[in-house]
PDB file of C-alpha atoms in Angstrom:
ATOM      1  CA  MET A   1      65.999  20.149 -60.374  1.00 36.00           C
ATOM      2  CA  VAL A   2      69.345  21.461 -61.519  1.00 38.00           C
ATOM      3  CA  ASP A   3      69.905  23.046 -64.913  1.00 42.00           C
ATOM      4  CA  SER A   4      71.610  19.976 -66.339  1.00 42.00           C
ATOM      5  CA  ALA A   5      69.705  16.696 -66.480  1.00 50.00           C
ATOM      6  CA  LEU A   6      71.614  13.865 -64.863  1.00 62.00           C
ATOM      7  CA  LEU A   7      71.266  11.227 -67.572  1.00 68.00           C
ATOM      8  CA  ASP A   8      73.220   8.172 -68.581  1.00 73.00           C
ATOM      9  CA  LYS A   9      73.499   8.819 -72.324  1.00 74.00           C
ATOM     10  CA  ALA A  10      74.828   5.339 -73.049  1.00 78.00           C
ATOM     11  CA  LYS A  11      71.677   3.961 -71.401  1.00 76.00           C
ATOM     12  CA  VAL A  12      69.528   6.267 -73.560  1.00 80.00           C
ATOM     13  CA  ARG A  13      71.195   5.069 -76.773  1.00 84.00           C
ATOM     14  CA  GLN A  14      70.941   1.415 -75.743  1.00 84.00           C
ATOM     15  CA  SER A  15      67.282   1.673 -74.735  1.00 81.00           C
ATOM     16  CA  PHE A  16      66.121   3.249 -77.980  1.00 83.00           C
ATOM     17  CA  ALA A  17      68.229   0.908 -80.095  1.00 82.00           C
ATOM     18  CA  ALA A  18      66.521  -2.054 -78.413  1.00 83.00           C
ATOM     19  CA  ALA A  19      63.049  -0.502 -78.885  1.00 83.00           C
ATOM     20  CA  ALA A  20      63.311   0.237 -82.608  1.00 82.00           C
ATOM     21  CA  GLU A  21      61.577  -2.875 -83.924  1.00 83.00           C
ATOM     22  CA  GLY A  22      58.448  -2.686 -81.768  1.00 86.00           C
ATOM     23  CA  TYR A  23      58.290   1.078 -81.220  1.00 82.00           C
ATOM     24  CA  ASP A  24      55.504   1.981 -83.651  1.00 84.00           C
ATOM     25  CA  ALA A  25      53.061  -0.528 -82.164  1.00 84.00           C
ATOM     26  CA  LEU A  26      53.262   1.213 -78.774  1.00 83.00           C
ATOM     27  CA  ALA A  27      53.891   4.878 -79.609  1.00 86.00           C
ATOM     28  CA  GLY A  28      50.310   6.116 -79.831  1.00 92.00           C
ATOM     29  CA  LEU A  29      50.926   9.050 -77.491  1.00 93.00           C
ATOM     30  CA  GLN A  30      54.051  10.040 -79.403  1.00 94.00           C
ATOM     31  CA  ARG A  31      52.118  10.074 -82.692  1.00 95.00           C
ATOM     32  CA  ARG A  32      49.298  12.180 -81.229  1.00 95.00           C
ATOM     33  CA  VAL A  33      51.784  14.686 -79.821  1.00 97.00           C
ATOM     34  CA  GLY A  34      53.586  14.744 -83.175  1.00 96.00           C
ATOM     35  CA  GLU A  35      50.328  15.509 -84.977  1.00 95.00           C
ATOM     36  CA  THR A  36      49.623  18.338 -82.552  1.00 96.00           C
ATOM     37  CA  LEU A  37      53.142  19.679 -83.011  1.00 96.00           C
ATOM     38  CA  LEU A  38      52.657  19.714 -86.786  1.00 94.00           C
ATOM     39  CA  ALA A  39      49.318  21.505 -86.414  1.00 93.00           C
ATOM     40  CA  LYS A  40      50.937  24.155 -84.209  1.00 90.00           C
ATOM     41  CA  SER A  41      54.053  24.586 -86.342  1.00 88.00           C
ATOM     42  CA  PHE A  42      54.905  26.527 -89.464  1.00 73.00           C
ATOM     43  CA  CYS A  43      52.950  25.751 -92.611  1.00 64.00           C
ATOM     44  CA  ALA A  44      55.108  27.705 -95.039  1.00 67.00           C
ATOM     45  CA  ALA A  45      57.407  25.716 -97.298  1.00 68.00           C
ATOM     46  CA  SER A  46      61.120  26.401 -96.986  1.00 76.00           C
ATOM     47  CA  SER A  47      63.741  26.729 -99.712  1.00 84.00           C
ATOM     48  CA  ARG A  48      66.316  25.153 -97.374  1.00 90.00           C
ATOM     49  CA  PRO A  49      66.456  21.614 -95.970  1.00 94.00           C
ATOM     50  CA  LEU A  50      64.767  20.822 -92.676  1.00 95.00           C
ATOM     51  CA  LEU A  51      66.119  18.812 -89.755  1.00 97.00           C
ATOM     52  CA  ASP A  52      64.190  16.266 -87.674  1.00 97.00           C
ATOM     53  CA  ILE A  53      66.058  15.828 -84.368  1.00 98.00           C
ATOM     54  CA  GLY A  54      65.446  12.508 -82.630  1.00 96.00           C
ATOM     55  CA  CYS A  55      63.548  11.192 -85.645  1.00 96.00           C
ATOM     56  CA  GLY A  56      62.882   7.766 -84.122  1.00 95.00           C
ATOM     57  CA  THR A  57      61.101   5.629 -86.700  1.00 95.00           C
ATOM     58  CA  GLY A  58      60.484   8.587 -89.015  1.00 96.00           C
ATOM     59  CA  PHE A  59      56.953   9.705 -88.126  1.00 95.00           C
ATOM     60  CA  LEU A  60      57.712  13.431 -88.410  1.00 94.00           C
ATOM     61  CA  THR A  61      60.111  12.945 -91.299  1.00 94.00           C
ATOM     62  CA  ARG A  62      57.344  11.359 -93.384  1.00 93.00           C
ATOM     63  CA  HIS A  63      54.818  14.051 -92.533  1.00 92.00           C
ATOM     64  CA  LEU A  64      57.240  16.888 -93.190  1.00 90.00           C
ATOM     65  CA  ALA A  65      57.897  15.758 -96.746  1.00 83.00           C
ATOM     66  CA  GLY A  66      56.938  18.580 -99.092  1.00 79.00           C
ATOM     67  CA  ARG A  67      57.719  21.389 -96.668  1.00 84.00           C
ATOM     68  CA  ALA A  68      61.333  21.595 -97.840  1.00 86.00           C
ATOM     69  CA  PRO A  69      63.452  20.429-100.773  1.00 86.00           C
ATOM     70  CA  ALA A  70      65.109  17.819 -98.554  1.00 89.00           C
ATOM     71  CA  SER A  71      65.050  16.505 -95.007  1.00 92.00           C
ATOM     72  CA  VAL A  72      67.756  15.336 -92.637  1.00 97.00           C
ATOM     73  CA  ALA A  73      66.665  12.781 -90.048  1.00 97.00           C
ATOM     74  CA  LEU A  74      68.951  12.521 -87.023  1.00 97.00           C
ATOM     75  CA  ASP A  75      68.875   9.992 -84.196  1.00 96.00           C
ATOM     76  CA  ILE A  76      71.332   8.756 -81.581  1.00 94.00           C
ATOM     77  CA  ALA A  77      70.262   5.100 -82.026  1.00 94.00           C
ATOM     78  CA  LEU A  78      71.312   3.505 -85.312  1.00 95.00           C
ATOM     79  CA  PRO A  79      68.495   0.876 -85.333  1.00 95.00           C
ATOM     80  CA  MET A  80      65.936   3.695 -85.012  1.00 95.00           C
ATOM     81  CA  LEU A  81      67.561   5.497 -87.918  1.00 95.00           C
ATOM     82  CA  GLN A  82      67.540   2.338 -90.035  1.00 96.00           C
ATOM     83  CA  THR A  83      63.827   1.888 -89.305  1.00 96.00           C
ATOM     84  CA  ALA A  84      63.177   5.506 -90.276  1.00 96.00           C
ATOM     85  CA  ARG A  85      64.969   4.958 -93.584  1.00 95.00           C
ATOM     86  CA  ARG A  86      62.728   1.967 -94.349  1.00 95.00           C
ATOM     87  CA  ASN A  87      59.596   3.893 -93.348  1.00 95.00           C
ATOM     88  CA  CYS A  88      60.554   6.885 -95.503  1.00 93.00           C
ATOM     89  CA  THR A  89      61.535   5.045 -98.680  1.00 92.00           C
ATOM     90  CA  GLY A  90      61.304   7.342-101.689  1.00 89.00           C
ATOM     91  CA  LEU A  91      61.455  10.596 -99.741  1.00 90.00           C
ATOM     92  CA  PRO A  92      64.273  13.114-100.347  1.00 88.00           C
ATOM     93  CA  ALA A  93      65.923  12.566 -96.975  1.00 92.00           C
ATOM     94  CA  ALA A  94      69.369  11.922 -95.518  1.00 95.00           C
ATOM     95  CA  TYR A  95      69.917   9.932 -92.336  1.00 97.00           C
ATOM     96  CA  VAL A  96      72.521  10.893 -89.743  1.00 97.00           C
ATOM     97  CA  CYS A  97      73.374   8.879 -86.630  1.00 97.00           C
ATOM     98  CA  ALA A  98      74.569  11.454 -84.101  1.00 96.00           C
ATOM     99  CA  ASP A  99      73.927  12.918 -80.674  1.00 93.00           C
ATOM    100  CA  ALA A 100      71.490  15.841 -80.787  1.00 94.00           C
ATOM    101  CA  GLU A 101      73.793  17.667 -78.389  1.00 92.00           C
ATOM    102  CA  ARG A 102      76.589  17.620 -80.978  1.00 93.00           C
ATOM    103  CA  LEU A 103      74.925  18.596 -84.246  1.00 97.00           C
ATOM    104  CA  PRO A 104      77.402  17.801 -87.063  1.00 97.00           C
ATOM    105  CA  PHE A 105      76.225  20.559 -89.426  1.00 98.00           C
ATOM    106  CA  ARG A 106      77.554  23.879 -90.699  1.00 97.00           C
ATOM    107  CA  ASP A 107      76.120  27.198 -89.563  1.00 98.00           C
ATOM    108  CA  GLY A 108      72.921  28.217 -91.348  1.00 97.00           C
ATOM    109  CA  SER A 109      72.327  24.795 -92.918  1.00 96.00           C
ATOM    110  CA  PHE A 110      68.577  24.533 -92.281  1.00 96.00           C
ATOM    111  CA  GLY A 111      65.425  26.550 -92.735  1.00 95.00           C
ATOM    112  CA  GLN A 112      63.418  24.636 -90.142  1.00 95.00           C
ATOM    113  CA  ILE A 113      64.140  22.272 -87.245  1.00 97.00           C
ATOM    114  CA  TYR A 114      61.558  19.931 -85.719  1.00 97.00           C
ATOM    115  CA  SER A 115      61.780  17.557 -82.781  1.00 97.00           C
ATOM    116  CA  ASN A 116      58.998  15.469 -81.271  1.00 97.00           C
ATOM    117  CA  LEU A 117      59.439  14.194 -77.688  1.00 96.00           C
ATOM    118  CA  ALA A 118      63.192  13.779 -78.007  1.00 94.00           C
ATOM    119  CA  VAL A 119      65.047  16.656 -76.367  1.00 94.00           C
ATOM    120  CA  GLN A 120      64.124  15.486 -72.857  1.00 92.00           C
ATOM    121  CA  TRP A 121      66.923  12.960 -73.386  1.00 88.00           C
ATOM    122  CA  CYS A 122      69.508  15.747 -73.660  1.00 89.00           C
ATOM    123  CA  GLU A 123      71.723  16.583 -70.702  1.00 85.00           C
ATOM    124  CA  ASP A 124      72.294  20.253 -71.573  1.00 90.00           C
ATOM    125  CA  LEU A 125      69.157  21.705 -73.159  1.00 93.00           C
ATOM    126  CA  SER A 126      70.570  25.235 -73.183  1.00 92.00           C
ATOM    127  CA  ALA A 127      73.517  24.091 -75.308  1.00 93.00           C
ATOM    128  CA  LEU A 128      71.202  22.184 -77.647  1.00 96.00           C
ATOM    129  CA  LEU A 129      68.997  25.248 -78.157  1.00 97.00           C
ATOM    130  CA  ALA A 130      72.072  27.346 -78.898  1.00 97.00           C
ATOM    131  CA  ASP A 131      73.283  24.786 -81.430  1.00 97.00           C
ATOM    132  CA  CYS A 132      69.860  24.697 -83.092  1.00 98.00           C
ATOM    133  CA  ARG A 133      70.055  28.461 -83.470  1.00 98.00           C
ATOM    134  CA  ARG A 134      73.535  28.108 -84.962  1.00 98.00           C
ATOM    135  CA  VAL A 135      72.536  25.639 -87.692  1.00 98.00           C
ATOM    136  CA  LEU A 136      69.396  27.586 -88.659  1.00 97.00           C
ATOM    137  CA  CYS A 137      69.561  30.236 -91.358  1.00 95.00           C
ATOM    138  CA  ALA A 138      68.413  33.811 -90.774  1.00 93.00           C
ATOM    139  CA  ASP A 139      64.689  33.731 -89.890  1.00 90.00           C
ATOM    140  CA  GLY A 140      64.933  29.947 -89.508  1.00 94.00           C
ATOM    141  CA  ARG A 141      62.327  28.319 -87.300  1.00 95.00           C
ATOM    142  CA  LEU A 142      62.333  25.758 -84.517  1.00 97.00           C
ATOM    143  CA  ALA A 143      59.330  23.667 -83.449  1.00 97.00           C
ATOM    144  CA  LEU A 144      59.579  21.004 -80.774  1.00 97.00           C
ATOM    145  CA  SER A 145      57.678  19.117 -78.124  1.00 98.00           C
ATOM    146  CA  THR A 146      59.043  17.709 -74.901  1.00 97.00           C
ATOM    147  CA  PHE A 147      57.834  16.357 -71.568  1.00 97.00           C
ATOM    148  CA  GLY A 148      57.357  18.585 -68.527  1.00 96.00           C
ATOM    149  CA  PRO A 149      57.913  17.781 -64.833  1.00 95.00           C
ATOM    150  CA  ARG A 150      54.342  16.613 -64.163  1.00 96.00           C
ATOM    151  CA  THR A 151      54.925  13.654 -66.485  1.00 96.00           C
ATOM    152  CA  LEU A 152      54.380  10.258 -64.804  1.00 96.00           C
ATOM    153  CA  ALA A 153      53.692  11.958 -61.477  1.00 96.00           C
ATOM    154  CA  GLU A 154      51.619   8.979 -60.327  1.00 97.00           C
ATOM    155  CA  LEU A 155      54.408   6.498 -61.054  1.00 96.00           C
ATOM    156  CA  LYS A 156      56.956   8.709 -59.351  1.00 95.00           C
ATOM    157  CA  ALA A 157      54.758   9.065 -56.248  1.00 96.00           C
ATOM    158  CA  ALA A 158      54.165   5.315 -56.026  1.00 97.00           C
ATOM    159  CA  TRP A 159      57.879   4.521 -56.244  1.00 95.00           C
ATOM    160  CA  GLY A 160      58.565   7.256 -53.684  1.00 94.00           C
ATOM    161  CA  LYS A 161      56.714   5.153 -51.110  1.00 95.00           C
ATOM    162  CA  VAL A 162      59.014   2.194 -51.788  1.00 95.00           C
ATOM    163  CA  ASP A 163      62.576   3.566 -51.813  1.00 91.00           C
ATOM    164  CA  ASP A 164      64.686   6.682 -52.347  1.00 85.00           C
ATOM    165  CA  PHE A 165      66.059   5.859 -55.797  1.00 87.00           C
ATOM    166  CA  ALA A 166      65.080   7.809 -58.919  1.00 83.00           C
ATOM    167  CA  HIS A 167      62.663   5.607 -60.876  1.00 84.00           C
ATOM    168  CA  VAL A 168      61.316   8.299 -63.194  1.00 86.00           C
ATOM    169  CA  ASN A 169      63.395  10.676 -65.293  1.00 85.00           C
ATOM    170  CA  GLU A 170      63.323  14.357 -64.380  1.00 87.00           C
ATOM    171  CA  PHE A 171      62.022  16.846 -66.960  1.00 92.00           C
ATOM    172  CA  TYR A 172      62.483  20.580 -67.430  1.00 94.00           C
ATOM    173  CA  SER A 173      59.653  23.014 -66.668  1.00 96.00           C
ATOM    174  CA  VAL A 174      58.306  25.732 -68.953  1.00 97.00           C
ATOM    175  CA  GLU A 175      60.127  28.341 -66.888  1.00 97.00           C
ATOM    176  CA  GLN A 176      63.431  26.478 -67.112  1.00 96.00           C
ATOM    177  CA  ILE A 177      63.054  26.096 -70.885  1.00 97.00           C
ATOM    178  CA  ARG A 178      62.254  29.804 -71.171  1.00 97.00           C
ATOM    179  CA  ARG A 179      65.446  30.595 -69.279  1.00 97.00           C
ATOM    180  CA  PHE A 180      67.448  28.263 -71.523  1.00 96.00           C
ATOM    181  CA  LEU A 181      66.039  29.924 -74.651  1.00 97.00           C
ATOM    182  CA  VAL A 182      67.055  33.371 -73.489  1.00 97.00           C
ATOM    183  CA  ALA A 183      70.529  32.145 -72.512  1.00 95.00           C
ATOM    184  CA  ALA A 184      70.902  30.574 -75.970  1.00 95.00           C
ATOM    185  CA  GLY A 185      70.089  33.862 -77.716  1.00 95.00           C
ATOM    186  CA  TRP A 186      66.471  33.280 -78.719  1.00 97.00           C
ATOM    187  CA  SER A 187      64.197  36.306 -78.366  1.00 94.00           C
ATOM    188  CA  ARG A 188      61.163  35.354 -80.469  1.00 96.00           C
ATOM    189  CA  PHE A 189      59.492  32.248 -79.078  1.00 97.00           C
ATOM    190  CA  GLU A 190      56.242  30.824 -77.701  1.00 97.00           C
ATOM    191  CA  LEU A 191      55.829  28.121 -75.056  1.00 98.00           C
ATOM    192  CA  GLU A 192      52.686  26.315 -73.983  1.00 97.00           C
ATOM    193  CA  ALA A 193      51.954  23.252 -71.908  1.00 98.00           C
ATOM    194  CA  GLU A 194      49.082  20.814 -71.567  1.00 97.00           C
ATOM    195  CA  LEU A 195      48.442  17.905 -69.231  1.00 98.00           C
ATOM    196  CA  VAL A 196      47.247  14.664 -70.824  1.00 96.00           C
ATOM    197  CA  SER A 197      45.875  11.694 -68.883  1.00 96.00           C
ATOM    198  CA  GLN A 198      46.379   8.309 -70.506  1.00 95.00           C
ATOM    199  CA  PRO A 199      44.411   5.248 -69.307  1.00 96.00           C
ATOM    200  CA  TYR A 200      46.019   1.821 -68.959  1.00 97.00           C
ATOM    201  CA  PRO A 201      44.544  -1.589 -68.157  1.00 96.00           C
ATOM    202  CA  SER A 202      47.123  -2.033 -65.387  1.00 97.00           C
ATOM    203  CA  VAL A 203      50.280  -0.560 -63.902  1.00 97.00           C
ATOM    204  CA  LEU A 204      52.255  -3.343 -65.549  1.00 95.00           C
ATOM    205  CA  ALA A 205      50.780  -2.363 -68.926  1.00 95.00           C
ATOM    206  CA  LEU A 206      52.068   1.178 -68.383  1.00 95.00           C
ATOM    207  CA  MET A 207      55.524  -0.103 -67.508  1.00 92.00           C
ATOM    208  CA  ARG A 208      55.596  -2.462 -70.485  1.00 92.00           C
ATOM    209  CA  GLU A 209      54.736   0.446 -72.777  1.00 93.00           C
ATOM    210  CA  LEU A 210      57.491   2.627 -71.341  1.00 91.00           C
ATOM    211  CA  LYS A 211      59.991  -0.187 -71.811  1.00 88.00           C
ATOM    212  CA  GLY A 212      58.707  -0.979 -75.281  1.00 88.00           C
ATOM    213  CA  ILE A 213      59.219   2.561 -76.592  1.00 85.00           C
ATOM    214  CA  GLY A 214      62.668   2.834 -75.015  1.00 76.00           C
ATOM    215  CA  ALA A 215      61.633   5.276 -72.287  1.00 76.00           C
ATOM    216  CA  HIS A 216      63.692   3.592 -69.606  1.00 66.00           C
ATOM    217  CA  ASN A 217      64.796   5.303 -66.437  1.00 64.00           C
ATOM    218  CA  ALA A 218      68.130   6.817 -67.509  1.00 59.00           C
ATOM    219  CA  SER A 219      68.834   8.802 -64.357  1.00 61.00           C
ATOM    220  CA  ILE A 220      72.290   8.322 -62.909  1.00 60.00           C
ATOM    221  CA  HIS A 221      70.490   8.093 -59.534  1.00 62.00           C
ATOM    222  CA  ARG A 222      68.529   4.982 -60.504  1.00 68.00           C
ATOM    223  CA  ASN A 223      68.955   1.791 -58.499  1.00 68.00           C
ATOM    224  CA  PRO A 224      72.121   0.105 -59.809  1.00 72.00           C
ATOM    225  CA  ARG A 225      70.629  -3.307 -58.993  1.00 78.00           C
ATOM    226  CA  PRO A 226      67.640  -4.945 -60.723  1.00 79.00           C
ATOM    227  CA  THR A 227      64.301  -4.106 -59.136  1.00 81.00           C
ATOM    228  CA  SER A 228      63.130  -6.906 -56.858  1.00 90.00           C
ATOM    229  CA  ARG A 229      59.728  -8.507 -57.363  1.00 91.00           C
ATOM    230  CA  ALA A 230      58.745  -7.447 -53.842  1.00 95.00           C
ATOM    231  CA  SER A 231      59.587  -3.786 -54.524  1.00 93.00           C
ATOM    232  CA  LEU A 232      57.675  -3.879 -57.802  1.00 93.00           C
ATOM    233  CA  GLN A 233      54.630  -5.377 -56.135  1.00 96.00           C
ATOM    234  CA  ARG A 234      54.720  -2.742 -53.388  1.00 97.00           C
ATOM    235  CA  MET A 235      54.913   0.045 -55.975  1.00 96.00           C
ATOM    236  CA  ILE A 236      51.966  -1.392 -57.900  1.00 97.00           C
ATOM    237  CA  ALA A 237      49.917  -1.612 -54.699  1.00 97.00           C
ATOM    238  CA  HIS A 238      50.619   2.057 -53.905  1.00 97.00           C
ATOM    239  CA  TYR A 239      49.766   3.101 -57.478  1.00 97.00           C
ATOM    240  CA  GLU A 240      46.482   1.185 -57.417  1.00 97.00           C
ATOM    241  CA  ALA A 241      45.593   2.618 -53.998  1.00 97.00           C
ATOM    242  CA  ALA A 242      46.136   6.157 -55.312  1.00 97.00           C
ATOM    243  CA  MET A 243      43.592   5.453 -58.079  1.00 97.00           C
ATOM    244  CA  ALA A 244      40.966   4.818 -55.366  1.00 93.00           C
ATOM    245  CA  GLY A 245      39.453   1.885 -57.193  1.00 88.00           C
ATOM    246  CA  GLY A 246      39.238   3.715 -60.492  1.00 93.00           C
ATOM    247  CA  PRO A 247      41.097   2.992 -63.726  1.00 94.00           C
ATOM    248  CA  ILE A 248      44.876   3.242 -63.901  1.00 97.00           C
ATOM    249  CA  VAL A 249      45.893   6.571 -65.448  1.00 97.00           C
ATOM    250  CA  ALA A 250      49.243   8.201 -66.106  1.00 97.00           C
ATOM    251  CA  SER A 251      49.790  11.930 -66.566  1.00 97.00           C
ATOM    252  CA  TYR A 252      51.956  13.396 -69.300  1.00 97.00           C
ATOM    253  CA  GLU A 253      52.793  17.082 -69.338  1.00 98.00           C
ATOM    254  CA  ILE A 254      53.487  18.087 -72.941  1.00 98.00           C
ATOM    255  CA  ILE A 255      55.395  21.309 -73.604  1.00 98.00           C
ATOM    256  CA  TYR A 256      55.310  22.831 -77.110  1.00 98.00           C
ATOM    257  CA  LEU A 257      57.863  25.352 -78.305  1.00 98.00           C
ATOM    258  CA  ARG A 258      57.876  27.523 -81.426  1.00 97.00           C
ATOM    259  CA  ALA A 259      60.781  29.888 -82.016  1.00 97.00           C
ATOM    260  CA  MET A 260      62.119  32.055 -84.815  1.00 95.00           C
ATOM    261  CA  ARG A 261      65.771  32.898 -85.211  1.00 91.00           C
TER     262      ARG A 261
END
């Protein structure tokens, strides 16, 4: 994989905008990862505002209340941001619709930055990490989670037996993220990864969940035409065969990062 993810950002924005209303009913994995991120992150309260990048429906924003005098929730999809505002009624938070790769904030604005399973949708992670460092104050802290390259390996392998298009987004590895951090000027950081297996009643249930949370295939190398029923059925058959008669499972590699400016 090259050092810049080949993503259709308009597709990313559109997918998450469409998923806003039903997202919370399907985002069990995202909530569990968010809880783990909070448990691994910094417990100390900050005298400066904190930033939640890719806030989605506001799960982290709600749970971060009390760690700082104010929060800023940022998301690229306006309907997600509007849902977050409703879910966080009464909290001292501001809501900003913007691309995480173009943070519209002054240098040193925040004491802490958090992001839960969002930065994998960024094309230039090195630039994002540099911008996070810019908007953090001295000794500011960054805590984020993202997907690693073993994510949805089973789905990717099944589609690989059907055609040569990219059906699953590519994700950065721990080593690539480490290289990006160094290039962005970070010297104090920790990275760890874990592999989670999630069961599903069927392959179609997995695909419906991915669609329902907005995690569409946004690769510029995806098939420009709608997937045919025959191709879908062939992929499902290959996926089921790989499970050897057992339950349908999907792998998710979760990478956690903690860094101090």
